[in-house]
Amino acid sequence: MKHNGYEFDNYLKSHPDMNGFFGRYGGAYVSDELKRAMAEITEAYFTIAKSSKFIGDLRRIRKEFQGRPTPVSHLERLSGSLGNVQLYVKREDLNHTGAHKLNHCMGEALLAKYMGKKKVIAETGAGQHGVALATAAAYFGLECDIYMGSVDIKKQAPNVARMKILGANVVEVTHGLQTLKEAVDAAFDAYCKEYKDAIYCIGSVLGPHPFPMMVRDFQSVVGIEAREQFLEMTGELPDAVVACVGGGSNAMGMFSGFLNDPVDIYGIEPLGRGEALGDHAASLKYGTEGIMHGFNSIMLKDENGEPAPVYSVASGLDYPSSGPEHAYLRDIGRVKYDVVDDEETIDAFYKLSRMEGIIPAIESSHAVAFGMRLAKQMERGSILICLSGRGDKDMDYIIEKYGIR
Ligand SMILES: *Cc1c(COP(=O)(O)O)cnc(C)c1O
């Protein structure tokens, strides 16, 4: 089927290309030594992870341990308050550990286990990826080192406690802005030294090939389930699909189920406090092409061409770039990218909590806010939003900063 003149039938199999490129974006810009490590993982992915045994294991784990499939919920009261458009959410908040990230962590850790690795290494921002990976490591009996900026450690104390209880080693990163970007650098450095015994489990559709592809494929269960469930519930496809974009994994998981359909797709970035550099993390809207953390994509740069400081009320969205596939889907016009600021996000956080009994993650609240905005613009139809996670981790911070509304 053609959408905007573009052929998507075989899209997931033909993207990325053999070298890990989505058009001009992606690739593996790393040292020769790391290139060998990436080649080993790519090779393992295309052999081990495509075997019926691996796929069978992963399916069983998703059902018995993660609690999948997660449901799709119709937001009747919220929809009614906005007009005639019907809003639905895919409930990744109900995935074990409370967010979509466990989907790729269980896949990556299972691959590590099959490859005979002893340890998993990762960075974390909001702490959600750290918790998800620590959970996977505990499940499979792997060691786990999680790198995390000091600022995020303070902001996300409950998630730090969860990681420690799960047996992970939380390594504090004290340089720079002490947030996600520095944590990525530190985790990458550690991996360079340990790659023979360890595997780096990146937290999103980022990093050198094969990670953007692998993480997307492990997350695609979100979109595949949601499409089937939505069809069963309503007999038709949604008119629009919405997801928030930090690195872009929950969005790519959701989108990959609908790329081939006549459905409008929206990726939502955080506008934070406003348009000035340093006040937001909307890389696809304001960024330019560049290479960081081993891949080519669109990124926010400072005057020296280095990754710029970024801000969002959502720790999980404050990353100065986005996955290469998002840059590609933006350029070819298949996905539209828009922004939502902190204020509109907090409003959506409270509306969803009050009207539906679902406390969303502050990251996911960006997608909910845009869905609500879109619902007011459309006359009729339906919008399916990826509710990437639950908001328990954000409650104390939101009450302290914004008060009860
Ligand atoms: C980490 C996180 C995000 C952002 O990550 P993506 O890779 O862009 O999906 C969004 N929502 C929640 C709940 C998260 O924990």
Short mmCIF file of C-alpha atoms and ligand atoms in Angstrom, two decimals:
data_model
loop_
_atom_site.label_atom_id
_atom_site.label_comp_id
_atom_site.label_asym_id
_atom_site.label_seq_id
_atom_site.Cartn_x
_atom_site.Cartn_y
_atom_site.Cartn_z
CA MET A 1 0.00 0.00 0.00
CA LYS A 2 1.24 3.48 -0.83
CA HIS A 3 1.18 6.17 1.85
CA ASN A 4 2.27 9.67 0.87
CA GLY A 5 3.61 8.03 -2.26
CA TYR A 6 5.91 5.78 -0.27
CA GLU A 7 5.95 1.99 -0.42
CA PHE A 8 5.89 0.45 3.07
CA ASP A 9 5.00 -3.19 2.45
CA ASN A 10 8.44 -4.55 3.14
CA TYR A 11 9.62 -1.61 5.18
CA LEU A 12 10.70 -3.30 8.43
CA LYS A 13 12.73 -5.94 6.61
CA SER A 14 14.42 -3.49 4.27
CA HIS A 15 15.18 -0.82 6.89
CA PRO A 16 17.85 -0.37 8.01
CA ASP A 17 20.06 -1.48 5.10
CA MET A 18 22.91 -4.00 5.52
CA ASN A 19 25.14 -1.35 7.10
CA GLY A 20 22.55 -0.11 9.53
CA PHE A 21 21.42 2.99 7.63
CA PHE A 22 17.94 4.45 7.46
CA GLY A 23 18.51 6.63 4.42
CA ARG A 24 21.43 8.84 5.47
CA TYR A 25 20.96 8.25 9.22
CA GLY A 26 22.23 5.55 11.54
CA GLY A 27 25.36 3.50 10.84
CA ALA A 28 28.07 2.55 13.34
CA TYR A 29 30.59 5.34 13.91
CA VAL A 30 32.78 3.58 16.48
CA SER A 31 36.38 2.40 16.93
CA ASP A 32 37.54 -0.68 15.02
CA GLU A 33 37.48 -2.70 18.21
CA LEU A 34 33.89 -1.73 18.95
CA LYS A 35 33.00 -2.39 15.30
CA ARG A 36 33.98 -6.01 15.92
CA ALA A 37 31.80 -6.08 19.05
CA MET A 38 28.86 -4.63 17.08
CA ALA A 39 29.41 -7.13 14.26
CA GLU A 40 29.31 -9.96 16.81
CA ILE A 41 26.00 -8.71 18.20
CA THR A 42 24.54 -8.18 14.70
CA GLU A 43 25.53 -11.68 13.68
CA ALA A 44 24.04 -13.15 16.87
CA TYR A 45 20.86 -11.15 16.35
CA PHE A 46 20.28 -12.46 12.83
CA THR A 47 21.00 -16.08 13.77
CA ILE A 48 20.09 -16.66 17.44
CA ALA A 49 17.29 -14.08 17.79
CA LYS A 50 15.60 -15.28 14.58
CA SER A 51 15.56 -18.92 15.72
CA SER A 52 12.22 -20.43 16.67
CA LYS A 53 13.68 -21.43 20.05
CA PHE A 54 14.62 -17.84 20.93
CA ILE A 55 11.31 -16.48 19.66
CA GLY A 56 9.44 -19.16 21.61
CA ASP A 57 11.36 -18.30 24.81
CA LEU A 58 10.68 -14.60 24.38
CA ARG A 59 6.96 -15.16 23.74
CA ARG A 60 6.63 -17.29 26.85
CA ILE A 61 8.52 -14.71 28.97
CA ARG A 62 6.32 -11.88 27.67
CA LYS A 63 3.19 -13.75 28.63
CA GLU A 64 4.21 -15.38 31.91
CA PHE A 65 6.59 -12.80 33.36
CA GLN A 66 5.80 -9.43 31.78
CA GLY A 67 2.02 -9.87 31.73
CA ARG A 68 1.59 -9.27 28.01
CA PRO A 69 -0.43 -8.51 26.06
CA THR A 70 -1.04 -5.19 27.80
CA PRO A 71 -4.58 -3.91 27.15
CA VAL A 72 -5.85 -1.01 25.07
CA SER A 73 -8.23 1.22 27.08
CA HIS A 74 -10.90 3.54 25.73
CA LEU A 75 -10.77 6.92 27.52
CA GLU A 76 -14.50 7.55 27.54
CA ARG A 77 -14.72 10.37 30.06
CA LEU A 78 -11.70 12.27 28.80
CA SER A 79 -12.88 11.93 25.18
CA GLY A 80 -16.35 13.13 26.12
CA SER A 81 -14.92 16.23 27.77
CA LEU A 82 -13.08 17.20 24.56
CA GLY A 83 -15.71 16.62 21.85
CA ASN A 84 -16.58 13.78 19.50
CA VAL A 85 -13.17 12.23 18.90
CA GLN A 86 -12.46 8.98 20.76
CA LEU A 87 -9.15 8.58 22.57
CA TYR A 88 -7.59 5.20 23.31
CA VAL A 89 -4.38 4.31 25.13
CA LYS A 90 -2.06 1.31 24.76
CA ARG A 91 -1.29 0.44 28.37
CA GLU A 92 2.47 -0.04 28.57
CA ASP A 93 2.11 1.30 32.13
CA LEU A 94 0.79 -2.19 32.90
CA ASN A 95 3.84 -3.96 31.48
CA HIS A 96 5.90 -5.40 34.39
CA THR A 97 8.09 -2.67 35.97
CA GLY A 98 5.64 -0.04 34.75
CA ALA A 99 6.94 0.97 31.33
CA HIS A 100 7.61 -0.26 27.80
CA LYS A 101 11.37 -0.53 28.37
CA LEU A 102 11.19 -4.09 29.72
CA ASN A 103 10.19 -5.18 26.19
CA HIS A 104 13.63 -4.56 24.74
CA CYS A 105 15.52 -5.33 27.96
CA MET A 106 14.15 -8.88 28.10
CA GLY A 107 15.07 -9.32 24.42
CA GLU A 108 18.58 -7.92 24.85
CA ALA A 109 19.25 -9.88 28.07
CA LEU A 110 17.94 -13.10 26.52
CA LEU A 111 20.32 -12.52 23.60
CA ALA A 112 23.18 -11.88 26.09
CA LYS A 113 22.36 -15.17 27.80
CA TYR A 114 22.30 -17.08 24.49
CA MET A 115 25.64 -15.44 23.56
CA GLY A 116 27.23 -16.63 26.82
CA LYS A 117 27.82 -13.11 28.22
CA LYS A 118 28.05 -12.67 32.00
CA LYS A 119 27.13 -9.03 32.41
CA VAL A 120 24.84 -6.34 31.05
CA ILE A 121 25.83 -2.65 31.07
CA ALA A 122 23.58 0.36 30.52
CA GLU A 123 22.88 4.00 31.21
CA THR A 124 19.66 5.35 32.63
CA GLY A 125 17.94 8.76 32.83
CA ALA A 126 14.58 8.50 34.54
CA GLY A 127 15.77 5.23 36.04
CA GLN A 128 13.17 3.29 34.08
CA HIS A 129 15.70 1.66 31.76
CA GLY A 130 17.94 0.84 34.73
CA VAL A 131 15.07 -0.79 36.59
CA ALA A 132 13.97 -2.70 33.49
CA LEU A 133 17.47 -3.97 32.80
CA ALA A 134 18.15 -4.78 36.46
CA THR A 135 14.90 -6.78 36.38
CA ALA A 136 15.97 -8.65 33.24
CA ALA A 137 19.43 -9.29 34.72
CA ALA A 138 17.91 -10.71 37.91
CA TYR A 139 15.56 -12.90 35.86
CA PHE A 140 18.39 -14.33 33.74
CA GLY A 141 21.09 -14.39 36.47
CA LEU A 142 23.38 -11.81 34.81
CA GLU A 143 25.53 -9.16 36.51
CA CYS A 144 24.31 -5.62 35.88
CA ASP A 145 26.13 -2.22 35.95
CA ILE A 146 23.89 0.85 35.57
CA TYR A 147 25.42 4.29 34.92
CA MET A 148 23.35 7.25 36.12
CA GLY A 149 23.94 11.02 36.47
CA SER A 150 23.98 12.47 40.01
CA VAL A 151 21.09 14.83 39.21
CA ASP A 152 18.89 11.96 38.07
CA ILE A 153 19.93 9.83 41.07
CA LYS A 154 18.53 12.54 43.36
CA LYS A 155 15.39 13.07 41.26
CA GLN A 156 14.61 9.36 40.94
CA ALA A 157 15.42 7.95 44.38
CA PRO A 158 12.72 5.22 44.33
CA ASN A 159 14.05 3.81 41.05
CA VAL A 160 17.61 3.83 42.43
CA ALA A 161 16.36 1.83 45.41
CA ARG A 162 14.58 -0.61 43.09
CA MET A 163 17.74 -1.19 41.04
CA LYS A 164 19.77 -1.87 44.19
CA ILE A 165 17.15 -4.24 45.59
CA LEU A 166 17.22 -6.09 42.26
CA GLY A 167 20.96 -6.57 42.72
CA ALA A 168 22.29 -4.05 40.18
CA ASN A 169 25.42 -1.98 40.71
CA VAL A 170 24.44 1.72 40.29
CA VAL A 171 27.46 3.76 39.12
CA GLU A 172 27.12 7.52 39.78
CA VAL A 173 28.25 9.85 36.94
CA THR A 174 29.39 13.18 38.36
CA HIS A 175 30.65 15.17 35.34
CA GLY A 176 28.94 17.69 33.03
CA LEU A 177 25.23 18.26 33.62
CA GLN A 178 25.15 14.90 35.43
CA THR A 179 22.15 13.64 33.47
CA LEU A 180 21.38 11.15 30.72
CA LYS A 181 23.90 12.27 28.09
CA GLU A 182 26.87 11.97 30.45
CA ALA A 183 25.57 8.61 31.67
CA VAL A 184 25.50 7.35 28.06
CA ASP A 185 29.15 8.42 27.60
CA ALA A 186 30.24 6.68 30.80
CA ALA A 187 28.37 3.45 30.00
CA PHE A 188 29.87 3.42 26.50
CA ASP A 189 33.41 3.85 27.91
CA ALA A 190 32.89 0.99 30.34
CA TYR A 191 31.56 -1.24 27.56
CA CYS A 192 34.64 -0.54 25.40
CA LYS A 193 36.75 -2.10 28.17
CA GLU A 194 34.47 -5.06 28.95
CA TYR A 195 32.83 -6.08 25.71
CA LYS A 196 34.22 -9.61 25.67
CA ASP A 197 32.25 -10.61 28.78
CA ALA A 198 29.52 -8.01 28.71
CA ILE A 199 26.84 -6.68 26.42
CA TYR A 200 25.75 -3.07 26.27
CA CYS A 201 21.98 -2.81 26.45
CA ILE A 202 21.09 0.62 25.18
CA GLY A 203 17.88 2.13 26.53
CA SER A 204 16.32 3.26 23.26
CA VAL A 205 16.50 3.13 19.46
CA LEU A 206 19.89 4.84 19.66
CA GLY A 207 23.58 4.07 19.39
CA PRO A 208 25.49 2.25 16.66
CA HIS A 209 23.95 -0.43 14.45
CA PRO A 210 22.48 -2.95 15.32
CA PHE A 211 20.87 -1.26 18.37
CA PRO A 212 18.33 1.04 16.68
CA MET A 213 17.06 -1.95 14.67
CA MET A 214 17.20 -4.47 17.49
CA VAL A 215 15.44 -2.26 20.03
CA ARG A 216 12.76 -1.36 17.46
CA ASP A 217 12.18 -5.01 16.64
CA PHE A 218 11.89 -5.99 20.32
CA GLN A 219 9.50 -3.06 20.89
CA SER A 220 7.39 -3.78 17.80
CA VAL A 221 5.25 -6.09 19.99
CA VAL A 222 3.60 -2.87 21.24
CA GLY A 223 2.39 -1.83 17.80
CA ILE A 224 1.52 -5.34 16.64
CA GLU A 225 -0.62 -5.96 19.74
CA ALA A 226 -2.21 -2.51 19.68
CA ARG A 227 -3.24 -2.78 16.02
CA GLU A 228 -4.86 -6.17 16.56
CA GLN A 229 -6.60 -5.04 19.76
CA PHE A 230 -7.86 -1.80 18.24
CA LEU A 231 -9.30 -3.64 15.24
CA GLU A 232 -11.00 -6.11 17.54
CA MET A 233 -12.44 -3.38 19.76
CA THR A 234 -13.69 -1.04 17.04
CA GLY A 235 -13.65 -2.94 13.74
CA GLU A 236 -11.42 -0.32 12.16
CA LEU A 237 -8.02 1.31 12.38
CA PRO A 238 -7.44 4.51 14.38
CA ASP A 239 -7.23 7.74 12.37
CA ALA A 240 -4.10 8.79 14.22
CA VAL A 241 -1.43 7.18 16.36
CA VAL A 242 0.59 9.25 18.86
CA ALA A 243 3.67 8.52 20.98
CA CYS A 244 6.25 10.59 22.86
CA VAL A 245 9.82 10.62 21.56
CA GLY A 246 12.86 10.74 23.82
CA GLY A 247 15.29 8.40 22.10
CA GLY A 248 12.22 7.02 20.38
CA SER A 249 11.77 3.38 21.41
CA ASN A 250 8.15 3.36 22.58
CA ALA A 251 7.30 5.44 19.51
CA MET A 252 9.11 3.11 17.07
CA GLY A 253 7.47 0.09 18.73
CA MET A 254 4.05 1.62 18.33
CA PHE A 255 4.65 3.11 14.85
CA SER A 256 6.06 -0.10 13.38
CA GLY A 257 2.59 -1.64 13.68
CA PHE A 258 1.00 1.13 11.58
CA LEU A 259 3.59 2.34 9.02
CA ASN A 260 1.88 0.35 6.33
CA ASP A 261 -1.63 1.63 7.13
CA PRO A 262 -3.56 4.75 6.07
CA VAL A 263 -3.06 6.19 9.56
CA ASP A 264 -1.54 9.57 10.50
CA ILE A 265 1.41 9.08 12.83
CA TYR A 266 2.71 11.70 15.28
CA GLY A 267 5.90 11.68 17.35
CA ILE A 268 5.88 14.18 20.22
CA GLU A 269 9.00 15.85 21.60
CA PRO A 270 9.33 17.89 24.80
CA LEU A 271 9.30 21.68 24.36
CA GLY A 272 10.13 22.07 28.08
CA ARG A 273 10.22 25.73 29.09
CA GLY A 274 10.34 27.12 25.54
CA GLU A 275 12.16 27.42 22.24
CA ALA A 276 15.58 28.67 23.42
CA LEU A 277 18.47 26.20 23.21
CA GLY A 278 18.83 24.58 26.64
CA ASP A 279 15.14 24.98 27.51
CA HIS A 280 13.84 21.96 25.56
CA ALA A 281 14.88 18.59 24.13
CA ALA A 282 13.07 18.78 20.77
CA SER A 283 15.93 17.57 18.59
CA LEU A 284 13.87 16.65 15.52
CA LYS A 285 12.25 20.08 15.44
CA TYR A 286 15.25 22.31 16.19
CA GLY A 287 18.31 20.11 15.62
CA THR A 288 20.72 19.55 12.75
CA GLU A 289 22.48 16.52 11.36
CA GLY A 290 25.44 15.21 13.33
CA ILE A 291 27.19 12.18 14.78
CA MET A 292 27.13 11.34 18.48
CA HIS A 293 27.27 8.15 20.56
CA GLY A 294 28.19 6.15 17.47
CA PHE A 295 25.37 7.05 15.05
CA ASN A 296 24.36 9.78 12.59
CA SER A 297 21.06 11.51 13.32
CA ILE A 298 19.48 14.88 14.02
CA MET A 299 20.82 16.47 17.18
CA LEU A 300 20.86 19.66 19.21
CA LYS A 301 24.33 21.21 19.18
CA ASP A 302 25.98 24.04 21.10
CA GLU A 303 28.16 26.72 19.43
CA ASN A 304 31.11 24.27 19.32
CA GLY A 305 29.11 21.59 17.54
CA GLU A 306 28.98 19.44 20.68
CA PRO A 307 25.72 17.92 21.97
CA ALA A 308 23.85 20.81 23.63
CA PRO A 309 22.47 20.88 27.17
CA VAL A 310 18.80 19.96 27.06
CA TYR A 311 15.88 20.21 29.45
CA SER A 312 12.51 18.55 29.94
CA VAL A 313 10.31 18.08 32.98
CA ALA A 314 10.50 14.39 31.97
CA SER A 315 13.92 12.87 32.74
CA GLY A 316 13.29 10.13 30.21
CA LEU A 317 12.96 12.64 27.36
CA ASP A 318 15.97 14.90 28.01
CA TYR A 319 18.34 13.54 25.39
CA PRO A 320 19.90 15.84 22.73
CA SER A 321 19.17 13.54 19.78
CA SER A 322 16.62 10.99 18.58
CA GLY A 323 16.92 7.59 16.97
CA PRO A 324 18.11 7.63 13.34
CA GLU A 325 14.92 5.99 12.12
CA HIS A 326 12.88 8.92 13.42
CA ALA A 327 15.13 11.34 11.52
CA TYR A 328 14.49 9.25 8.40
CA LEU A 329 10.72 8.96 8.88
CA ARG A 330 10.60 12.72 9.40
CA ASP A 331 12.54 13.44 6.21
CA ILE A 332 10.40 11.20 4.02
CA GLY A 333 7.25 12.66 5.61
CA ARG A 334 5.76 9.40 6.90
CA VAL A 335 5.69 10.57 10.52
CA LYS A 336 4.91 14.11 11.67
CA TYR A 337 6.79 15.43 14.66
CA ASP A 338 5.39 18.06 16.98
CA VAL A 339 6.13 19.47 20.43
CA VAL A 340 4.34 19.88 23.77
CA ASP A 341 5.67 22.06 26.61
CA ASP A 342 5.85 21.32 30.34
CA GLU A 343 2.66 23.21 31.17
CA GLU A 344 0.43 21.40 28.64
CA THR A 345 2.02 18.13 29.81
CA ILE A 346 1.21 18.71 33.49
CA ASP A 347 -2.36 19.59 32.53
CA ALA A 348 -2.69 16.27 30.66
CA PHE A 349 -1.08 14.41 33.58
CA TYR A 350 -3.81 15.67 35.92
CA LYS A 351 -6.66 15.26 33.40
CA LEU A 352 -5.85 11.61 32.72
CA SER A 353 -5.43 10.91 36.45
CA ARG A 354 -8.67 12.65 37.44
CA MET A 355 -10.92 11.56 34.57
CA GLU A 356 -9.70 8.03 33.93
CA GLY A 357 -7.96 6.79 37.09
CA ILE A 358 -4.66 6.34 35.26
CA ILE A 359 -1.60 8.21 36.59
CA PRO A 360 0.67 8.45 33.53
CA ALA A 361 4.43 8.84 33.44
CA ILE A 362 5.37 12.45 32.79
CA GLU A 363 7.02 11.28 29.53
CA SER A 364 3.79 9.63 28.35
CA SER A 365 1.82 12.72 29.43
CA HIS A 366 3.42 14.54 26.47
CA ALA A 367 1.71 12.11 24.08
CA VAL A 368 -1.58 12.34 26.00
CA ALA A 369 -1.42 16.16 25.82
CA PHE A 370 -0.92 16.08 22.06
CA GLY A 371 -3.72 13.52 21.65
CA MET A 372 -6.01 15.89 23.55
CA ARG A 373 -4.93 18.83 21.37
CA LEU A 374 -5.50 16.81 18.20
CA ALA A 375 -8.91 15.62 19.44
CA LYS A 376 -10.05 19.23 19.71
CA GLN A 377 -8.89 19.93 16.14
CA MET A 378 -10.57 16.89 14.55
CA GLU A 379 -14.33 16.70 14.11
CA ARG A 380 -14.64 12.96 14.57
CA GLY A 381 -12.55 9.82 14.48
CA SER A 382 -10.20 8.04 16.87
CA ILE A 383 -6.72 8.52 18.23
CA LEU A 384 -4.57 5.77 19.71
CA ILE A 385 -1.92 6.99 22.15
CA CYS A 386 1.01 4.99 23.47
CA LEU A 387 0.91 5.30 27.25
CA SER A 388 4.56 4.37 27.63
CA GLY A 389 4.63 4.15 31.43
CA ARG A 390 3.04 4.80 34.80
CA GLY A 391 3.57 7.93 36.83
CA ASP A 392 4.32 6.59 40.32
CA LYS A 393 7.97 7.58 39.88
CA ASP A 394 6.98 11.20 39.13
CA MET A 395 4.33 11.91 41.76
CA ASP A 396 6.52 13.38 44.51
CA TYR A 397 8.35 15.60 42.04
CA ILE A 398 5.15 16.89 40.42
CA ILE A 399 3.46 17.68 43.72
CA GLU A 400 6.58 19.50 44.91
CA LYS A 401 7.01 21.51 41.72
CA TYR A 402 3.41 22.10 40.56
CA GLY A 403 1.23 21.33 43.59
CA ILE A 404 -2.07 19.46 43.49
CA ARG A 405 -4.31 20.81 40.73
C1 LIG B 1 12.29 6.19 28.92
C2 LIG B 1 10.91 6.52 28.75
C3 LIG B 1 10.45 7.20 27.61
C4 LIG B 1 11.37 7.72 26.55
O1 LIG B 1 12.08 6.74 25.87
P1 LIG B 1 11.77 6.36 24.35
O2 LIG B 1 12.94 5.55 23.96
O3 LIG B 1 11.65 7.63 23.59
O4 LIG B 1 10.52 5.59 24.35
C5 LIG B 1 9.10 7.41 27.48
N1 LIG B 1 8.23 7.01 28.42
C6 LIG B 1 8.63 6.36 29.54
C7 LIG B 1 7.61 5.94 30.54
C8 LIG B 1 9.97 6.09 29.74
O5 LIG B 1 10.36 5.44 30.84
#
